[in-house]
Coordinates of C-alpha atoms in Angstrom, one line a residue:
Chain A
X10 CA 0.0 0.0 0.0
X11 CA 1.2 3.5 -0.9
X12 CA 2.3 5.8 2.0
X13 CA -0.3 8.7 2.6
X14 CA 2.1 11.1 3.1
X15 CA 4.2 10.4 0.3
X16 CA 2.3 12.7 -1.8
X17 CA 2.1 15.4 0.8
X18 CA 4.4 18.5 2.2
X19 CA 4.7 21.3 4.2
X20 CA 5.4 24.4 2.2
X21 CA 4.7 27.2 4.7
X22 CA 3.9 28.3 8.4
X23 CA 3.1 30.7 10.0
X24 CA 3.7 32.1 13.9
X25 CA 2.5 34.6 16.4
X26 CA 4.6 36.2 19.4
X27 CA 2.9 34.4 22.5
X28 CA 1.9 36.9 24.5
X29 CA 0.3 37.0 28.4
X30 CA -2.6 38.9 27.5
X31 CA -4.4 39.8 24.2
X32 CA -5.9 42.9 24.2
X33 CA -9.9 42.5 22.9
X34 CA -8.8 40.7 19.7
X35 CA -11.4 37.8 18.9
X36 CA -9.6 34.3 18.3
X37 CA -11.2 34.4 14.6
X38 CA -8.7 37.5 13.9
X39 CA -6.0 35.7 15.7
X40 CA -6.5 32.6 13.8
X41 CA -6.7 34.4 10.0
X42 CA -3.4 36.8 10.8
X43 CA -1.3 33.4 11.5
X44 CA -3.1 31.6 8.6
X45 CA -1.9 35.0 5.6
X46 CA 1.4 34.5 7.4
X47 CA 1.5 30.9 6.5
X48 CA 0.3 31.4 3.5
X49 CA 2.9 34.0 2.5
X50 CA 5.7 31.9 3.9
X51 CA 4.4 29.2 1.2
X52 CA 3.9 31.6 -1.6
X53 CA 0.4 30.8 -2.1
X54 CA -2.7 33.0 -2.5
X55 CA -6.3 32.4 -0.3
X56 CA -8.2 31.1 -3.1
X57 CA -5.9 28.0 -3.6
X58 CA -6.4 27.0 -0.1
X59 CA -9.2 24.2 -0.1
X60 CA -8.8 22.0 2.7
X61 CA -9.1 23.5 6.1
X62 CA -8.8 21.8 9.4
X63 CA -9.4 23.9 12.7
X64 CA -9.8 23.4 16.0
X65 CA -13.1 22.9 17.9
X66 CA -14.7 25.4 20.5
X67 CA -12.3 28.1 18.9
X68 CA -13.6 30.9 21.2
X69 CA -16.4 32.4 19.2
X70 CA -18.9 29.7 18.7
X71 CA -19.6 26.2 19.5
X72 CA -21.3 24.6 16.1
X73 CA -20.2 24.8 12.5
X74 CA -17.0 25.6 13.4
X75 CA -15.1 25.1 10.1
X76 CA -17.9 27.1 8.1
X77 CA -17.6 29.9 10.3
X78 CA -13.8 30.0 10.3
X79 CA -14.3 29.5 6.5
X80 CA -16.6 32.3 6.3
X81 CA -14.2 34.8 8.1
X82 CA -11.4 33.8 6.2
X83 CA -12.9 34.3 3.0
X84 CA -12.3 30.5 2.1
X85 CA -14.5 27.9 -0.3
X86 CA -13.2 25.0 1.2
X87 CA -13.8 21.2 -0.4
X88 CA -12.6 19.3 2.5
X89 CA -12.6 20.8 6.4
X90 CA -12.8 19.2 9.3
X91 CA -12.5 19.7 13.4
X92 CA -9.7 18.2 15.2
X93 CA -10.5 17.7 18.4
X94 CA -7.4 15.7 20.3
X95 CA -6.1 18.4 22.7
X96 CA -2.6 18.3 22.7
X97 CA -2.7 16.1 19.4
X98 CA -4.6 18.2 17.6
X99 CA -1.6 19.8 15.6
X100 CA 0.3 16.7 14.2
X101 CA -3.6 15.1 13.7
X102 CA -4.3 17.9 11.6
X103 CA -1.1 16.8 9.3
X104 CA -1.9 13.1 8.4
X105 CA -5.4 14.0 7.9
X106 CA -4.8 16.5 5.5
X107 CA -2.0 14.0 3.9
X108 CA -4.9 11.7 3.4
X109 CA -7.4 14.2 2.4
X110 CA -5.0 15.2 -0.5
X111 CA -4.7 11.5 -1.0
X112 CA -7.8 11.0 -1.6
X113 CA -8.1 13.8 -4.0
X114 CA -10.6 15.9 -2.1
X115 CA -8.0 19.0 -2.0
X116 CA -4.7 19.7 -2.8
X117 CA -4.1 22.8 0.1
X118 CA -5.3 22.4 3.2
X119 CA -4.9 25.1 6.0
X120 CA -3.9 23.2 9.4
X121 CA -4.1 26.0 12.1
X122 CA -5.0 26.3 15.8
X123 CA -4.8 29.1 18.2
X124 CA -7.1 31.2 20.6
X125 CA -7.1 34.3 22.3
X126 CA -6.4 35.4 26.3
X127 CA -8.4 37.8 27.4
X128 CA -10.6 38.0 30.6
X129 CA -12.6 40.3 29.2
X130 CA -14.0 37.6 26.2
X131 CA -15.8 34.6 27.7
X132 CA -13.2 31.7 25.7
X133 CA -16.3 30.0 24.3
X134 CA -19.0 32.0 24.9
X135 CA -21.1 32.1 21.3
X136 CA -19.8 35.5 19.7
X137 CA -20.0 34.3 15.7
X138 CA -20.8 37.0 13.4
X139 CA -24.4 35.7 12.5
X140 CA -24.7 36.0 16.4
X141 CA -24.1 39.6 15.9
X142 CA -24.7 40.8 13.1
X143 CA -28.6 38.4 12.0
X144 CA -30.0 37.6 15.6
X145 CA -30.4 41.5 16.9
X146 CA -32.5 42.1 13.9
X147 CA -35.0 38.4 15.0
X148 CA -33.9 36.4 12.1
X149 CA -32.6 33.6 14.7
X150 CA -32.6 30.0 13.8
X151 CA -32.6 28.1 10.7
X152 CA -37.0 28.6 9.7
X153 CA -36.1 32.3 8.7
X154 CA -32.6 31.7 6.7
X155 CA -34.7 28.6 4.7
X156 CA -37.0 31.0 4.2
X157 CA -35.0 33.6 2.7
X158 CA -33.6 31.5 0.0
X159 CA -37.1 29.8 -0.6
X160 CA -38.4 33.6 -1.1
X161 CA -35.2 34.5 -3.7
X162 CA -35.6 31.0 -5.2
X163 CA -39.5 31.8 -6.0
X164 CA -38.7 35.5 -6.8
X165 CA -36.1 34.5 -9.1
X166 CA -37.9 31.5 -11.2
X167 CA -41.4 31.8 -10.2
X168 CA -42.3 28.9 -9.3
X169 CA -45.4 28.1 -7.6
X170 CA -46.2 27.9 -3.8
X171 CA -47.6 24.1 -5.2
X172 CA -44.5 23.0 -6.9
X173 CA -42.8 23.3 -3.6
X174 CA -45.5 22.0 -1.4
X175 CA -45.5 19.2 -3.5
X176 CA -41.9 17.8 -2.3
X177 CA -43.4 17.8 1.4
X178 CA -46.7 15.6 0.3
X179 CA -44.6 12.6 -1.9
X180 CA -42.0 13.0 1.2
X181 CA -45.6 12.3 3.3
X182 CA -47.0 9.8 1.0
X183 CA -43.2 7.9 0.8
X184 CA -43.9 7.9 4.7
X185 CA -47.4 5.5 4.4
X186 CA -44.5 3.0 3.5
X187 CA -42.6 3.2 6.8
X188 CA -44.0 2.0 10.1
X189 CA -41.0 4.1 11.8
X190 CA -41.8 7.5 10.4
X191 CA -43.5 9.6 12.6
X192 CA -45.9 10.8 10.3
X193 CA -47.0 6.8 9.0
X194 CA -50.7 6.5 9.2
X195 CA -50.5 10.5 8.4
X196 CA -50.6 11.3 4.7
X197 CA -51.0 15.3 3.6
X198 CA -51.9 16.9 0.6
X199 CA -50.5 19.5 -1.4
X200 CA -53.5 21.7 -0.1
X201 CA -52.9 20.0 3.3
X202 CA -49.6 21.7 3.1
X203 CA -50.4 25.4 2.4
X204 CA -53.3 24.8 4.8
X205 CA -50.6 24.7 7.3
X206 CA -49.6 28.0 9.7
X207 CA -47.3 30.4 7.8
X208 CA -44.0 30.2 10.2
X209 CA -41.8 32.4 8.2
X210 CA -42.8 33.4 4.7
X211 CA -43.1 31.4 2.2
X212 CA -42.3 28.5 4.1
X213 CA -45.6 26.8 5.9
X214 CA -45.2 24.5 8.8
X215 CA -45.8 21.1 7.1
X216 CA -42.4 22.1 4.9
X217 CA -40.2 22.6 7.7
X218 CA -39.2 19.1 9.9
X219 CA -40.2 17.7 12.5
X220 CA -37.6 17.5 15.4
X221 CA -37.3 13.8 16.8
X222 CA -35.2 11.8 19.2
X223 CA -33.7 8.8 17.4
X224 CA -30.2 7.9 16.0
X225 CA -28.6 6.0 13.0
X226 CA -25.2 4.4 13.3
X227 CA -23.3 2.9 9.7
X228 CA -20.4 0.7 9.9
X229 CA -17.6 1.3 7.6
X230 CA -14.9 -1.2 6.5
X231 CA -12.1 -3.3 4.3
X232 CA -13.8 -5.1 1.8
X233 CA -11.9 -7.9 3.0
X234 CA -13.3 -7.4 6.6
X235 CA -17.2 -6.5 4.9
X236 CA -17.1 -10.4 3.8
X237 CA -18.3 -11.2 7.7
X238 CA -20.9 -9.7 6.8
X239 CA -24.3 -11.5 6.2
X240 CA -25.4 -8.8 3.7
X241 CA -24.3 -7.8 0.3
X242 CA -22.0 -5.0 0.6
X243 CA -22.5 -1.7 -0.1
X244 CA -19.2 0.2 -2.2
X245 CA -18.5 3.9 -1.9
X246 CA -18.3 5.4 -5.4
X247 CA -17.4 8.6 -5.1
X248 CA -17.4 11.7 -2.4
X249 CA -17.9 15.4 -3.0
X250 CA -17.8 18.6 -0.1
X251 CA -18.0 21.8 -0.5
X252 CA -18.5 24.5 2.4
X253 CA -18.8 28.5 0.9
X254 CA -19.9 30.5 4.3
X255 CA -22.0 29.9 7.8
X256 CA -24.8 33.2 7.6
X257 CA -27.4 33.1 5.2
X258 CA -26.4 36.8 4.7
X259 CA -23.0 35.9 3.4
X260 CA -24.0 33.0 0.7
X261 CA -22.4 33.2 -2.5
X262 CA -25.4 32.4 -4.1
X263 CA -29.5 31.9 -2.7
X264 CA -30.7 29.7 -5.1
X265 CA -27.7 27.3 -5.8
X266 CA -25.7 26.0 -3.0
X267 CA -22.2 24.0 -2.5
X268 CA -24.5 21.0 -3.3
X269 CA -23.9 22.1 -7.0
X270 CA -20.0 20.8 -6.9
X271 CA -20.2 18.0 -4.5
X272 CA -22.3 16.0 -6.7
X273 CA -20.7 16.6 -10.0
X274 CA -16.9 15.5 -7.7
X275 CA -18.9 12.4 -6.7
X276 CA -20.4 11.6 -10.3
X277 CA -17.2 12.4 -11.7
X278 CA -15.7 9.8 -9.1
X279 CA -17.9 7.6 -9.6
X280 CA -18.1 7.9 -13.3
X281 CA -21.1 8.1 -13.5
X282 CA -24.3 10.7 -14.9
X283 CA -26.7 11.7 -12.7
X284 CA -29.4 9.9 -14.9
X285 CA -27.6 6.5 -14.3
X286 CA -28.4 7.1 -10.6
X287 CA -31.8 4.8 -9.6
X288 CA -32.1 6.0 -5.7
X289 CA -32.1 9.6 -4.8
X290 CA -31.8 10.0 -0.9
X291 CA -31.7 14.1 -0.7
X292 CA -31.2 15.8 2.5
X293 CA -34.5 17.5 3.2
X294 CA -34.8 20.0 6.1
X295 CA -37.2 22.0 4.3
X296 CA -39.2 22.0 0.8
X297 CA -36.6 24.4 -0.6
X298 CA -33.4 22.4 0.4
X299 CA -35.1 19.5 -2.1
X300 CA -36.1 22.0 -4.6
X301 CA -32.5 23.3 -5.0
X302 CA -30.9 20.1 -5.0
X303 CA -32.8 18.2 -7.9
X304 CA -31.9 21.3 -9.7
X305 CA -27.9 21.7 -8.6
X306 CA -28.0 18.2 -9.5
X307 CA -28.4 18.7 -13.1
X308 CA -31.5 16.9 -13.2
X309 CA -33.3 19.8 -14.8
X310 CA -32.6 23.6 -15.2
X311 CA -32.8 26.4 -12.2
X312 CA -36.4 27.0 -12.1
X313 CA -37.9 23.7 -13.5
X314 CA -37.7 21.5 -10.4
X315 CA -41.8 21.6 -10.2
X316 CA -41.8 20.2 -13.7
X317 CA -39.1 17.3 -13.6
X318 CA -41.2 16.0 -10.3
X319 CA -43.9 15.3 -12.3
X320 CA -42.5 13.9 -15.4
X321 CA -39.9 11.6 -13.3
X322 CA -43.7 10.6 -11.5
X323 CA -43.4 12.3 -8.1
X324 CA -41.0 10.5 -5.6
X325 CA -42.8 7.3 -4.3
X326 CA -41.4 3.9 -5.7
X327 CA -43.5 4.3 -9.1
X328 CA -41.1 6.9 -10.2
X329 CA -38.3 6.8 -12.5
X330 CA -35.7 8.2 -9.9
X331 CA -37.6 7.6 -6.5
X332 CA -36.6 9.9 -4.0
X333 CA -36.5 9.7 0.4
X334 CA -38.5 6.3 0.4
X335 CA -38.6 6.2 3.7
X336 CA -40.2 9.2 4.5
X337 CA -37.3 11.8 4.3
X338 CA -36.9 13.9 7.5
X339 CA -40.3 15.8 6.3
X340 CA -42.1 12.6 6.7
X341 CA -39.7 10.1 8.9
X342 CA -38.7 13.1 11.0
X343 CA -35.6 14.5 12.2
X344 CA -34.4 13.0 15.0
X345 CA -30.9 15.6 15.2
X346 CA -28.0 15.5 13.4
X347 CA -28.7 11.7 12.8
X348 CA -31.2 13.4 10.2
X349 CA -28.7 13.1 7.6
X350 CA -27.7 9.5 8.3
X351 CA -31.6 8.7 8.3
X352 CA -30.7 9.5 4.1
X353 CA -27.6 7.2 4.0
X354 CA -29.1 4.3 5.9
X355 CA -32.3 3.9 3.6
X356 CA -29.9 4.2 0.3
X357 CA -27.7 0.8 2.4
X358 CA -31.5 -1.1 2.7
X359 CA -31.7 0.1 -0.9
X360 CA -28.7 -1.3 -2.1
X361 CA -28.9 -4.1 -0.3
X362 CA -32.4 -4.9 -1.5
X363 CA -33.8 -5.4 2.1
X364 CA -36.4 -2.5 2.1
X365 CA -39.2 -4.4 2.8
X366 CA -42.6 -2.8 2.0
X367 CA -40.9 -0.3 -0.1
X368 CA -38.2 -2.1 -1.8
X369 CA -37.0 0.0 -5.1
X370 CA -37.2 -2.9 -8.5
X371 CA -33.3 -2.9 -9.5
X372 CA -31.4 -0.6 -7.2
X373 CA -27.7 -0.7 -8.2
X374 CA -27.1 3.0 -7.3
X375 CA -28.0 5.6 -5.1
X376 CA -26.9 9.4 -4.5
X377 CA -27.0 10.7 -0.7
X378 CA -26.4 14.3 -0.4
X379 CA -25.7 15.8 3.1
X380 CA -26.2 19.5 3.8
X381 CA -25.0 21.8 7.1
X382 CA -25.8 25.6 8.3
X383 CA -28.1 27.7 6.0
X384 CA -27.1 25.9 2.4
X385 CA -23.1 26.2 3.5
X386 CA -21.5 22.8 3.9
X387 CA -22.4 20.1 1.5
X388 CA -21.6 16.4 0.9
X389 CA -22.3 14.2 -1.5
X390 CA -22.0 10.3 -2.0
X391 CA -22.0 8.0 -4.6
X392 CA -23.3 4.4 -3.1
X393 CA -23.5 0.9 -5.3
X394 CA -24.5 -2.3 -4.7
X395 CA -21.8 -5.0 -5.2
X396 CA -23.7 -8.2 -7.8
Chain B
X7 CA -44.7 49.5 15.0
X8 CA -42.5 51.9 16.1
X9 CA -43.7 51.9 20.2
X10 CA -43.7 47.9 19.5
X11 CA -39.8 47.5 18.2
X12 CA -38.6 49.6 21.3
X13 CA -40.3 48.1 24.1
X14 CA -38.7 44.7 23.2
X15 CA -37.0 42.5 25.2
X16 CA -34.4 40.6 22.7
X17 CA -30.6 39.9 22.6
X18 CA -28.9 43.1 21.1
X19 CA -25.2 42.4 19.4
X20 CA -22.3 41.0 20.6
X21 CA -20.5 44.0 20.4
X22 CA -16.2 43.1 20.3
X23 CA -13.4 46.0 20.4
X24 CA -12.6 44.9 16.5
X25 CA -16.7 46.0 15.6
X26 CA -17.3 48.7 17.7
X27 CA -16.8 51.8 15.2
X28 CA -19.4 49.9 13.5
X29 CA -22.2 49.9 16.5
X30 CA -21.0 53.0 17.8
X31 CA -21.3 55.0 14.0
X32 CA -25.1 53.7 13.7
X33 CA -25.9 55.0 17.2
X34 CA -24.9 58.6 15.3
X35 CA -27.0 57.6 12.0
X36 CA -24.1 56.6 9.8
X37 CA -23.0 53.0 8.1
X38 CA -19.5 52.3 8.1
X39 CA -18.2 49.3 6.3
X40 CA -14.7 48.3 5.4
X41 CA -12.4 48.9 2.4
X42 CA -9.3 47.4 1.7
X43 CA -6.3 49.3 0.7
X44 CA -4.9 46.5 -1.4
X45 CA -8.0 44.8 -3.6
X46 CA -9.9 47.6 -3.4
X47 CA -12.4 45.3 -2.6
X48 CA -15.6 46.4 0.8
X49 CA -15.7 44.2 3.5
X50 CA -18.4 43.7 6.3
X51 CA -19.1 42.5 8.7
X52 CA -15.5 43.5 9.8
X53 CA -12.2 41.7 10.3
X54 CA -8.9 42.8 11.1
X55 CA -7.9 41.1 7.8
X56 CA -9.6 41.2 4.4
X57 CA -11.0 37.9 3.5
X58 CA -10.8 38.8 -0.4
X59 CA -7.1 39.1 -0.2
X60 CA -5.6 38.4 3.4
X61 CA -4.0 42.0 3.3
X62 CA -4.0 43.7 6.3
X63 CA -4.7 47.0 5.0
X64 CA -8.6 47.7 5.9
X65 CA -10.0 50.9 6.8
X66 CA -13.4 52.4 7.9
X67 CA -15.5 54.4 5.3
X68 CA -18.8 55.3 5.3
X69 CA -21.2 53.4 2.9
X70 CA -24.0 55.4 0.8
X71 CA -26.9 53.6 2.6
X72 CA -28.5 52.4 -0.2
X73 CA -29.5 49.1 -1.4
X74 CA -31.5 46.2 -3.0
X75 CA -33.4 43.5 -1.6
X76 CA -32.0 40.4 -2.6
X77 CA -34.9 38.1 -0.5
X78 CA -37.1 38.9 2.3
X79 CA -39.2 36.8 5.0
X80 CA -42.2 38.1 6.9
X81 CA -41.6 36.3 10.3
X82 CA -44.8 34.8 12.5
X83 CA -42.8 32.2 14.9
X84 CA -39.4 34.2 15.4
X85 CA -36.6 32.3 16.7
X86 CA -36.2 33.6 20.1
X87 CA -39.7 34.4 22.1
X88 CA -38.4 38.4 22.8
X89 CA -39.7 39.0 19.1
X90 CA -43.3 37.5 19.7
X91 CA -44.6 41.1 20.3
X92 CA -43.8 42.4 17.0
X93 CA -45.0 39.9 15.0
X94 CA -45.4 39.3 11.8
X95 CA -42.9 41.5 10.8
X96 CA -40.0 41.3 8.2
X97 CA -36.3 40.4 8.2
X98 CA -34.3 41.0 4.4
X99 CA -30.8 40.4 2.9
X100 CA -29.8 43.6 1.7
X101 CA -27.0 43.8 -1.0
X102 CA -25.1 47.4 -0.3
X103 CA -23.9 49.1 -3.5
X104 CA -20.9 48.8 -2.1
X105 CA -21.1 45.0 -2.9
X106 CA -21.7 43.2 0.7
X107 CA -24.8 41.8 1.9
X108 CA -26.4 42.4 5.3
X109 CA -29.3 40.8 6.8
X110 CA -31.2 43.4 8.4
X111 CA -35.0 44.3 10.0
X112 CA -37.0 45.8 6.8
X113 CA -39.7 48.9 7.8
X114 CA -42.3 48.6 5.1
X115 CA -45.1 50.1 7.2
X116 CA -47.6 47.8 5.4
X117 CA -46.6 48.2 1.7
X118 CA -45.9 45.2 -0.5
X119 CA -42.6 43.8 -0.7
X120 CA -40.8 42.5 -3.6
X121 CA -37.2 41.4 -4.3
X122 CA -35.6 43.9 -5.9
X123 CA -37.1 46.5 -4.3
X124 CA -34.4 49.6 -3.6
X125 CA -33.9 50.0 0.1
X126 CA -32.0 52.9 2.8
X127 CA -30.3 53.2 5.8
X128 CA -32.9 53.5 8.8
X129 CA -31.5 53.5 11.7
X130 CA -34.2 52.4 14.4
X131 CA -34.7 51.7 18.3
X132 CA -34.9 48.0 18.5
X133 CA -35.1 47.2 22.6
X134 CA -32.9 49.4 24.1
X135 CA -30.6 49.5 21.2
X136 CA -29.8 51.7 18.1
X137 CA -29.7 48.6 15.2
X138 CA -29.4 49.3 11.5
X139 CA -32.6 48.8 9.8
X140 CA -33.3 49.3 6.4
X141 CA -36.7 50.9 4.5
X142 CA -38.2 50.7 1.3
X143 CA -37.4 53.6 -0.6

């Protein structure tokens, strides 16, 4: 086997003069003046950075860590990651950006660690800049930063109230399939849907999850070691991530997220078209977050989501491309962050051909997309069964 | 509306040395932003370095004020419960024509919102703090 480091070096690093006391500087600013000193000291510009692995808890906020560093720093990242071994966390970070470059999901990555010393700033108190500069004005929490890409998304292709509503009622109907989901035994309508309360315009209650306690656990392994196994194993293909910013206010773009790349890295892995795909298990915290991804997917144009739906024959096992079979987290519910892994452990049953009651006819293939934060940190995976 | 925003109880910012001339400017009606001497490129919300071109050459100026709506929400459940008094009312991304966006409150005073729509600098009361809002022009 090929040495992970063999294709990896260190070109530059950077240092700052320790010092007793900081005077009011947040550890973000710390953080980015050592990273444009490493940078320099390697000859290489921001934009060709595109790994980035950070430290957790790094004094400003305690979730999404790497997409708010990102954000800051001004970087697109297509591999980042928290290391989180204390006094290990530095020569961690090296090997696993050797075997993130190994892998071919980067070719730069950022390794950097640091925090400020000031009694003045609570060390991890939650100061991120959507903390400060989106919550004073009441846009807190995820409802209103769906919403405000649901409301460009419409504005920009008009596309009917219906056409969204739609993806919550298949995710509903692909629910009547699944004794777990929470909503089994609770089909909706598209009119069921816009019956529902407005929370934060456009987006009605019945398109936004429902919050569930649960979990989901996936073994990975050798293929030599997958043998013990009594089922038929199921191969990664490919693997795409992208992360552009944390704060809905700072996205690139509100109507085509880092979805958009991840896929087309995981196709292009896999070697494979999105059309030769036969499961579709999309990450579905809202209406919109389906609606964008069929379309960044290349299945149809911007716009014309509403459309392909209905010529692909919704999303229920009938349909060319069935999508979220058991119920997505709009009908299964989302029981945390295990939400996303509710989308890779139904393509597994898929691919193994052990979803009873709901089993797709011929599934060989399956996309799973994964997505974090307001549209901001996407991953995509390629899955396959193994004849 | 008006009586409504100030007599709200709700988490102001998290006001740091590094954004200060930022807080303090909209307490006196003005909008500073960022510019960096080496892209030429505006920055906000601030940094001590540019996140365009890692330069550590920004300065304060004061933005024009105006605006476009990129998307807009009008809120009924907010987030945190401090907002329940004011509801519905409306939150916006506003793209400065300096080139950032900021997500701000929008005063519409009842009118019909549309993306698009030009937008100013308003700055309003909200609880016992000065926040900068933004108004259909």
């Amino acid at each position: 086997m090929k040495a992970l480091w063999s294709e990896a070096v260190i070109s530059g690093i950077g240092e700052l003069k320790p010092e007793r006391k900081t005077d009011g500087i947040n550890t973000m600013d710390l953080l980015m003046r050592v990273s444009a000193e490493a940078a320099q000291d390697a000859g290489i510009e921001v934009g060709e950075i595109d790994g980035l692995l950070v430290g957790p808890q790094v004094g400003e906020t305690p979730q999404h860590v790497p997409a708010t560093v990102a954000e800051y720093f001004g970087m697109q990242p297509t591999m980042s990651n928290v290391v989180d071994l204390g006094g290990a966390s530095g020569p961690g970070m090296i090997w696993r950006a050797a075997a993130a470059i190994q892998m071919g999901m980067c070719e730069t990555v950022l390794c950097v660690l640091g925090n400020h010393r000031n009694p003045v700033l609570p060390r991890s108190h939650n100061r991120n800049p959507a903390r400060e500069f989106d919550t004073p004005f009441g846009a807190s929490g995820a409802n209103t930063s769906y919403a405000l890409l649901m409301q460009a998304h419409m504005s920009q292709y008009g596309c009917a109230a219906e056409d969204y509503a739609a993806i919550a009622a298949g995710a509903r109907a692909n629910a009547q399939l699944n004794p777990l989901a929470i909503f089994h035994g609770k089909p909706v309508d598209v009119e069921g849907v816009l019956a529902s309360p407005m929370v934060t315009s456009p987006l009605h209650l019945l398109e936004i999850v429902m919050p569930v306690a649960g979990g989901e656990a996936v073994i990975v392994t050798t293929p030599g070691k997958a043998r013990k196994s009594a089922h038929r194993p199921v191969r990664l293909l490919g693997a795409g991530e992208k992360i552009t910013h944390r704060a809905v206010s700072q996205a690139p773009s509100l109507t085509s997220g880092p979805l958009k790349p991840s896929i087309a890295r995981a196709l292009q892995q896999a070697a494979m078209d999105v059309s030769d795909i036969r499961f579709l298990s999309l990450y579905d915290c809202y209406t919109i977050m389906v609606a964008a991804t069929i379309e960044d997917a290349g299945l149809c144009k911007p716009g014309d989501f509403g459309q392909w739906l209905s010529a692909n024959g919704g999303m229920g096992l009938g349909a060319r491309q069935p999508i979220n079979t058991h119920g997505g987290q709009l009908g299964f519910g989302q029981p945390d962050l295990a939400g996303g892994m509710t989308h890779v452990v139904e393509a597994v049953r898929q691919l193994r051909g052990t979803a009873n009651g709901r089993q797709i006819e011929d599934c060989e293939t399956a996309l799973v997309t994964g997505n974090g934060a307001t549209m901001s940190e996407a991953v995509a995976l390629i899955l396959g069964s193994v004849s | 509306m008006k009586t409504v925003l100030q007599e709200l109880s709700v988490p102001g910012p998290t006001v740091t040395a590094l954004t200060e001339p930022f807080w303090n400017a909209v307490k006196f009606g003005r909008l500073m932003i960022q510019h960096c001497a080496a892209c030429h490129r505006a920055v906000f919300y601030p940094r001590t370095i540019c996140p365009h071109c890692w330069a550590d050459a920004l300065t304060w100026t004061e933005a024009t004020g105006q605006g476009r709506l990129k998307s807009y929400s009008e809120i009924w459940k907010p987030g945190h419960p401090g907002w329940i008094p004011a509801t519905p009312y409306l939150v916006g991304l506003v793209e400065l024509d300096e080139g950032p966006t900021m997500l701000s409150h929008i005063l519409a005073d009842g009118a019909k919102v549309t993306v698009g729509d030009a937008v100013h600098f308003a700055p309003t009361q909200i609880g016992d703090q000065i926040l900068p809002c933004f108004k259909i022009t």
